[in-house]
Short mmCIF file of C-alpha atoms in Angstrom, two decimals:
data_model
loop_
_atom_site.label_atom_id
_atom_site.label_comp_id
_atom_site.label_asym_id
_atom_site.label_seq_id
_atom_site.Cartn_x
_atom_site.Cartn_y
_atom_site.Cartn_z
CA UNK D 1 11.68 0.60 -10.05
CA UNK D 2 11.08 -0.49 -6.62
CA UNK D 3 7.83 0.10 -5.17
CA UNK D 4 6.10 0.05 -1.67
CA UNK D 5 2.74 -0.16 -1.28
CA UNK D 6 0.75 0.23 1.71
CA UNK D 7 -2.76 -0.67 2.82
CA UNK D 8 -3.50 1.14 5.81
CA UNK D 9 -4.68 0.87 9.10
CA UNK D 10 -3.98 1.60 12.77
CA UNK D 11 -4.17 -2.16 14.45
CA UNK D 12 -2.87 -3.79 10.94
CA UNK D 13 -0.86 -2.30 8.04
CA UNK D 14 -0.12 -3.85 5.46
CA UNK D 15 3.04 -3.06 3.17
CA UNK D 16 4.33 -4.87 0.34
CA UNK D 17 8.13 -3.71 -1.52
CA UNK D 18 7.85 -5.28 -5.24
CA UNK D 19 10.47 -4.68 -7.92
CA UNK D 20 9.53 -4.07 -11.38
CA UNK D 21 12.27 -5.25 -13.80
CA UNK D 22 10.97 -4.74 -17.35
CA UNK D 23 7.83 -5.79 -17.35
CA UNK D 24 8.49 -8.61 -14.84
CA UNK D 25 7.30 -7.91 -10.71
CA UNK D 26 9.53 -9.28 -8.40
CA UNK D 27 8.43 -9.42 -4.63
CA UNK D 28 10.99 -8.32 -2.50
CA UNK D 29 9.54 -7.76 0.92
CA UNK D 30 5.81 -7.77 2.46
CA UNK D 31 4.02 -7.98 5.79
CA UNK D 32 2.14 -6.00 8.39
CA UNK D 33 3.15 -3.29 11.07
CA UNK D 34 0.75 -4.09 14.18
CA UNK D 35 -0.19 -1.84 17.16
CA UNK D 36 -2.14 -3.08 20.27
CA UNK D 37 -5.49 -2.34 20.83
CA UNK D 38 -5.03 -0.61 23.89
CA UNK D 39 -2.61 1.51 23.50
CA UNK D 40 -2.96 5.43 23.13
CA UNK D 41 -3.68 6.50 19.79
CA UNK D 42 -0.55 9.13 19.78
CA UNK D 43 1.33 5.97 20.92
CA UNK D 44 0.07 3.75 17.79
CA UNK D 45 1.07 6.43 14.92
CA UNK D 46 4.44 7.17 16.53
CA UNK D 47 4.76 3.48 16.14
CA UNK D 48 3.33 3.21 12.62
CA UNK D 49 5.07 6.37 11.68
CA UNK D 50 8.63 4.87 13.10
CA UNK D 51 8.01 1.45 11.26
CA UNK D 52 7.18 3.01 8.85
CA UNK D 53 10.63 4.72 8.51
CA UNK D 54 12.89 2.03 9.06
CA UNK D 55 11.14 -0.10 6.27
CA UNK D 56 11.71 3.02 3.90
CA UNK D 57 15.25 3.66 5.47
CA UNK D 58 16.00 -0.56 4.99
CA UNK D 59 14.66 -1.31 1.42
CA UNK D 60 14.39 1.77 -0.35
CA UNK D 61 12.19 2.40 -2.59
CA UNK D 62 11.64 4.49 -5.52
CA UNK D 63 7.85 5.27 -5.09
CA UNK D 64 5.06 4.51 -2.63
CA UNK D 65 1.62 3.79 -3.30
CA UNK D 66 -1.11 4.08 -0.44
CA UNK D 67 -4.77 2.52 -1.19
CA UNK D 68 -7.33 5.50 -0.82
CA UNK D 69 -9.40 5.58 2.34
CA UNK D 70 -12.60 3.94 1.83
CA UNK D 71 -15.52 6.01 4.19
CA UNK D 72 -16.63 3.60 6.79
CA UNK D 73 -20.03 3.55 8.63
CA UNK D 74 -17.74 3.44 11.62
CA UNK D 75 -16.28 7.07 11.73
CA UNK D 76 -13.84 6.71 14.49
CA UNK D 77 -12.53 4.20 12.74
CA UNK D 78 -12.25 6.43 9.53
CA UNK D 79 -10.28 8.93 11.68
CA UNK D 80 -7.84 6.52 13.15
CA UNK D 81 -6.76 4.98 9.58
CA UNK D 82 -6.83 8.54 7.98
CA UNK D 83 -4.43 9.66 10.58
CA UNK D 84 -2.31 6.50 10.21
CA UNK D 85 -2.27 6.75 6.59
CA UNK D 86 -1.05 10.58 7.57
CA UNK D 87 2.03 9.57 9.53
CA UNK D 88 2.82 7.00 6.39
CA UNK D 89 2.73 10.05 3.63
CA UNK D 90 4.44 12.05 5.93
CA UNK D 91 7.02 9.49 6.10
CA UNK D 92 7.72 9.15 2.55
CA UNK D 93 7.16 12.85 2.14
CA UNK D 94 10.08 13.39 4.21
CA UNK D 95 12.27 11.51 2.37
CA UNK D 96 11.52 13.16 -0.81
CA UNK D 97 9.41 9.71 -2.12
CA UNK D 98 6.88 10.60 -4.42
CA UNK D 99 3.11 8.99 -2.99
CA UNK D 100 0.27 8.19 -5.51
CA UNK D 101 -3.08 7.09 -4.25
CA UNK D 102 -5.58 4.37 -5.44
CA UNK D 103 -8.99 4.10 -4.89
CA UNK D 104 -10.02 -0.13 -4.31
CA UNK D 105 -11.61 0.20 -7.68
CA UNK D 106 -8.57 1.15 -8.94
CA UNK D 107 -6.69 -1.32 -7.66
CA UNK D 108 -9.08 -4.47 -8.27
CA UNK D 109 -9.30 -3.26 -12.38
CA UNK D 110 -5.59 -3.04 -12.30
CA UNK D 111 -4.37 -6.77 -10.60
CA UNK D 112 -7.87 -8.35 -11.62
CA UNK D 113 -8.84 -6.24 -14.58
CA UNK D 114 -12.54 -5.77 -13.33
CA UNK D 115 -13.18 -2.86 -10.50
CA UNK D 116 -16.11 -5.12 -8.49
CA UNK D 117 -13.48 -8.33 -7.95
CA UNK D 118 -14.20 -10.00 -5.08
CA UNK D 119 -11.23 -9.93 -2.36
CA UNK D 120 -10.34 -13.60 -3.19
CA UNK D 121 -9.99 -12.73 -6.69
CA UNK D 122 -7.74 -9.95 -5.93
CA UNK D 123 -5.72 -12.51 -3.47
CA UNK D 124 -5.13 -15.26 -6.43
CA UNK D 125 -3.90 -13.06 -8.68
CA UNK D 126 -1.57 -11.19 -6.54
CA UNK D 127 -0.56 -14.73 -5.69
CA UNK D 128 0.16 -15.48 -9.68
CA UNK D 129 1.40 -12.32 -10.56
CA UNK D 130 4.79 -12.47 -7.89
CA UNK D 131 4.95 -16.27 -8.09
CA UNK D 132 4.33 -16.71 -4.22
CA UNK D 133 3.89 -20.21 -2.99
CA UNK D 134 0.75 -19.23 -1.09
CA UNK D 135 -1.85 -16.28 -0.85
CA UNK D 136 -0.06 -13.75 1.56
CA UNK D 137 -1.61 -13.51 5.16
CA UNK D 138 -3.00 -11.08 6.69
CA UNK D 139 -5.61 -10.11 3.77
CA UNK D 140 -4.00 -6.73 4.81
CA UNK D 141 -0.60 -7.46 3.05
CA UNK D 142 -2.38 -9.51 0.14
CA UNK D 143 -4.11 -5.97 -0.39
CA UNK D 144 -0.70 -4.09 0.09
CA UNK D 145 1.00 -6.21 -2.21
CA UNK D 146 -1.95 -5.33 -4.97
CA UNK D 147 -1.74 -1.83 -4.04
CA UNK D 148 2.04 -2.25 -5.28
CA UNK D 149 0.95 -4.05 -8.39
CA UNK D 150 -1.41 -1.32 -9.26
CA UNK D 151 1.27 1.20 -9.39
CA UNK D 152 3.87 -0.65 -11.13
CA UNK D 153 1.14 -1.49 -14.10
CA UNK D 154 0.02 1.97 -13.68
CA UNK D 155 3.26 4.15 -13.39
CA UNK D 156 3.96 5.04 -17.03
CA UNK D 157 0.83 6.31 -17.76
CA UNK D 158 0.27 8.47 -13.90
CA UNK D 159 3.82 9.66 -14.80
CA UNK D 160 2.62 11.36 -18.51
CA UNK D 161 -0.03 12.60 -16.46
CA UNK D 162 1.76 13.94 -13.96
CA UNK D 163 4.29 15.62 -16.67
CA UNK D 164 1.26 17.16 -18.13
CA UNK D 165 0.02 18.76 -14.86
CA UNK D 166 3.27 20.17 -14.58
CA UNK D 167 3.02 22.60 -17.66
#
């Protein structure tokens, strides 16, 4: 199973493609998708929504997993990252990719096993758990990359659930 996962953002996002072989992750591809500050906000989602696309359209995976929007104090900043993480769904939706969503909490009690890690905890063990040389940089596509992790340790079980919705 290949996964993408995506921490989002309109200036930085961070996406991370992992392979999960057995119970073995295998990193395949990770890094950010960055828009200028000054550009027109239309202009930054067509260009997070095209990137987007053409990392779908190049490594293909099977699934895509988006970290939940945390509310910030800063509203317009809420907006702008819930309309880039928008464009990404829409993405995915469009090429028939099924999306599940994590909350941080999630994600921290999944790499780290405790929900109130602390980001450099999250960091190391995303770091030990693909065998990377060094901590991936920006944080954004350390936090991707766990985002990714997440699902693959989580997929069996959100895929019973899922099944059991269904009925």
């Amino acid at each position: 199973m290949r996964v993408l996962g995506i921490d989002p953002g309109i200036a930085i996002v961070g996406f991370g493609f992992i392979d999960k072989i057995g119970s073995k992750l295998v990193p395949v591809q990770y890094g950010c998708i960055q828009t200028e500050a000054h550009t027109p906000q239309e202009e930054r989602l067509k260009q997070v929504y095209e990137s987007t696309c053409s990392l779908i359209d190049r490594y293909k995976p099977d699934t895509v997993a988006v970290e939940k929007l945390f509310f910030n104090k800063n509203v317009t900043t809420a907006f702008s990252v819930g309309q880039a993480r928008g464009v990404m769904i829409l993405a995915a939706a469009q090429r028939g990719l099924p999306v599940t969503e994590y909350t941080p909490l999630q994600v921290k009690q999944a790499v780290v096993g405790y929900g109130k890690a602390e980001k450099r905890q999250v960091q190391e063990m995303v770091k030990m758990l693909l065998n990377l040389s060094a901590i991936p940089k920006p944080d954004d596509v350390a936090d991707a990359l766990a985002v990714a992790i997440c699902h693959a340790h989580s997929s069996v079980l959100t895929q019973k659930i899922n099944e059991v919705n269904r009925r």
